[in-house]
Steps between C-alpha positions, in 0.01 A plus 500: 500500500877476481527859624273409791756241616747782564715444191576841356659392170197387297500566126318432177703311241320577175520323167302505176287207392240487223485881473442538876723595791519224761646545848695262718511610865836477682554548874866504604675447834868579434770264618755604761788267404475486121212712365591413140393138557122449470249250636162519326160382625223529246146417398300633208234758578275460195211256458304349215149358474283338237262784589711803422269724702554301819851374579547492879818288482513417872715191451649597162672706608401718796639214712848531350498878515397474865805278562732783397299756699495287816871425496574871459260590785651254748858604423419867556300415813814360667724755325712227337806637320603258223858444394392508136234713333149356517254588222131409535320515168155487347539410133263639238367323189597149605180371348604655169815285488723586800547850360587684821756252631649456152553875471654527846729196461618611156589847628680351801699270273593786265622698803690193631318526832582250775167325567588217737154351550146534367210353705178483300149438640206436268171335610589393855162496677283221360487167686243222472341516844378140495859374496735495797825557311657844489717454194626784288710496182861620509591574138876480440729606217825360364803654662306605813367173640670565835307827525171309482641240742552769765147637455350152539718409801395819675132427424539162670686654794261786577159387368283193451529532122633221281701627203470303175774567246393548141608648169137564404395863453865611456427729209156601625591771748739788564791295634548374144604848384780510754612146423518594130756766589713272718369609841431231766129465564239281665121501478230393747149405387209310658484121455122495445451724198213742548173398330417872480811588297438788256134530591273748686489250791870542587400662828631521855229274645648197320855543633682331790682795652683296766644285222610814313640647823732200544633529144574868562654416838738248340584753230593769750718255695669405171565866420656558843711185469634607162580841644734335753669255263784565255374587149496274197805484277446685174555406137584137567621348173625161384729406212569153367872420492440272203658183639171338604577500874548862612294818537647841586280730710543865596296779655518870586602652830219621728546749785484300825671669799539176698569264209682176581478237224301372204327162505461303177239228449482244218213263413307350212162660577408858584522576872623149588874468546720202586832686520609827660826672584629839617720748310625855549548594133227596252595234246514122510563207267256222589655172388419130502165548324327261260494588131165618357329497843328822607621639834348765723760714674417734788709766673426683825676751726584418864573777750739502796242364746405216267176637357452379144319698233269372229646264244524631146482217249603434143494188285772373268590183309861386446555397138780413260318615185416874500139613520337620180517880470178680589327825414603518137343785303529620139429868444482636143649837421581664167678241281607308806387278789619525861521167684542478877461237773564451870847414620554144622607472863728195481852576619671306218332682211713551190283627214165504321415358159243684290309300237300656217247395237451750217144386422239266650593232244876490568699316764667673793875537462769637732513872431736642764689414819508769769739503795347490849352721645388665174122457473423725208536471123420757234450389142742678266404719207486209251161382629217514247122500521341179629425299811800384706488249787756447778583295806799496736691230689748533789850349491707427813879487533498122438314547172164371625212655308160570656159433360367774276331815620154593380486588132422859403430653162502852358515691174717810464327831438544588133254784436758766402492733201743412222580866428708637212762268350752784512494499882780311677454132570840420653562587866729375776400478866782470754494339843435758767794609716548439785306176528393409767428860599365708791307715427640660181631348180572606142334339196685543173387447141606600150313582177629471144268782396274752669148396593233477767589291807324377817679360805291335774560294815282204608489282809505119486121492466517711187364813665646827375676675789683783319501679163840654429432597138169506315505530121775759518704596196864400553797567275723226361780398730549386859268608782498451877193532722525509880239297690423571868323208672468658845125442502526130407565191713792262454466247221543425132369749244485508120580804291372514143612721212252542212523669159244487222651178365676322786485425872789390727492399867750437781475409870646694792519435873414758766657411838418736788 
């Protein structure tokens, strides 16, 4: 059907699910101004029924798939040439848990693709005929409220529909997959939920096609409007200055040939702002805020003729006391435990304090202080068998200490063979040089006597990423092993030297 519209670039996008090959369908109209930027219109093409031999799926979701088909047909009919690349998609295996959109969005994220908008249509054709209202639900997502605002304003302008904003159904359709990967999305669904949902009676005769037509009409007008506006800013981030009244925001540059300024909005609820101002830089300190109050901060691009793009939004709370560290993990390795956590974003961070309990019955005590931004700790070779528990706090430059992180526990791996007592038990492991390194470094160690040695490298999650030596017989004396990390990404790694009687570990930093 996409080929019948005149679009020549129509492809299968296959993925594996539950031992089967599923196929998304993608029809592409390339952009003339910036083909690397994508606008996606989608609806899932699978259906489900309580009677698995009869699943017509007219509303759920032939209606949404038809939205993508119809928009593509009309654009080709008038030979519209978009500024940005349009992709019209039928997603597979939505009923199995958003599988098709999840696969596509994850691959796009991994490839750092520039998806500027995702319009999702799922169940858009059922309306209670006995009622006069023509409401539909406009499902919005944090950070992209203005995107949904535009869709609803256009629906009011060009149709007799009444949009009703909601957060219901957010995670129930394919737009959720894109939102999960940071792409702006909105989702349209009928207000009167179909009584024939997931049944053999989900048939065309029960649908209001003029109602569905108007939803598709508003969607196409939204797509064309977005194609004429400046794009969203990308990677908007916020950092707390730590004084209780200021937030620092920044964002990445986006290619806009007729760029003029950025507009910043500030408010205390998502999509509702009471302050705005204009800047020309990609950073800004927002001051005069109230301590411990959550703020929603939006940024948009304005072009030379005054057209303003969609607002990208982020939330932040100015505080004096640092936030508790998040994401702490404890990963056991041989005779050691690797601890890691997420870096705090406050601008006045000074250090972290690591607390440890050596058994469930003992109290936590301060075990180590690590300078910011170090977020990794490796237990030394004196650790013994048993269960160890840890938590971390953040310390700012004024000495304020945060609440505690989550508590994690782990036991080091101790299932090693004792070996012959005549084998060496004393080894020395040196810090790699250079450190930080890119991409090669040298790891040195020394043995008091000859013996079998293993040297491995792990990432911060405890996964083995390289084996440099495996149970190799080495002579007494000093040894140097070159490590090439060309295939690895930047970050902290742990290298571990093991003999039959002893294990030593050190950290190293790869900076590409």
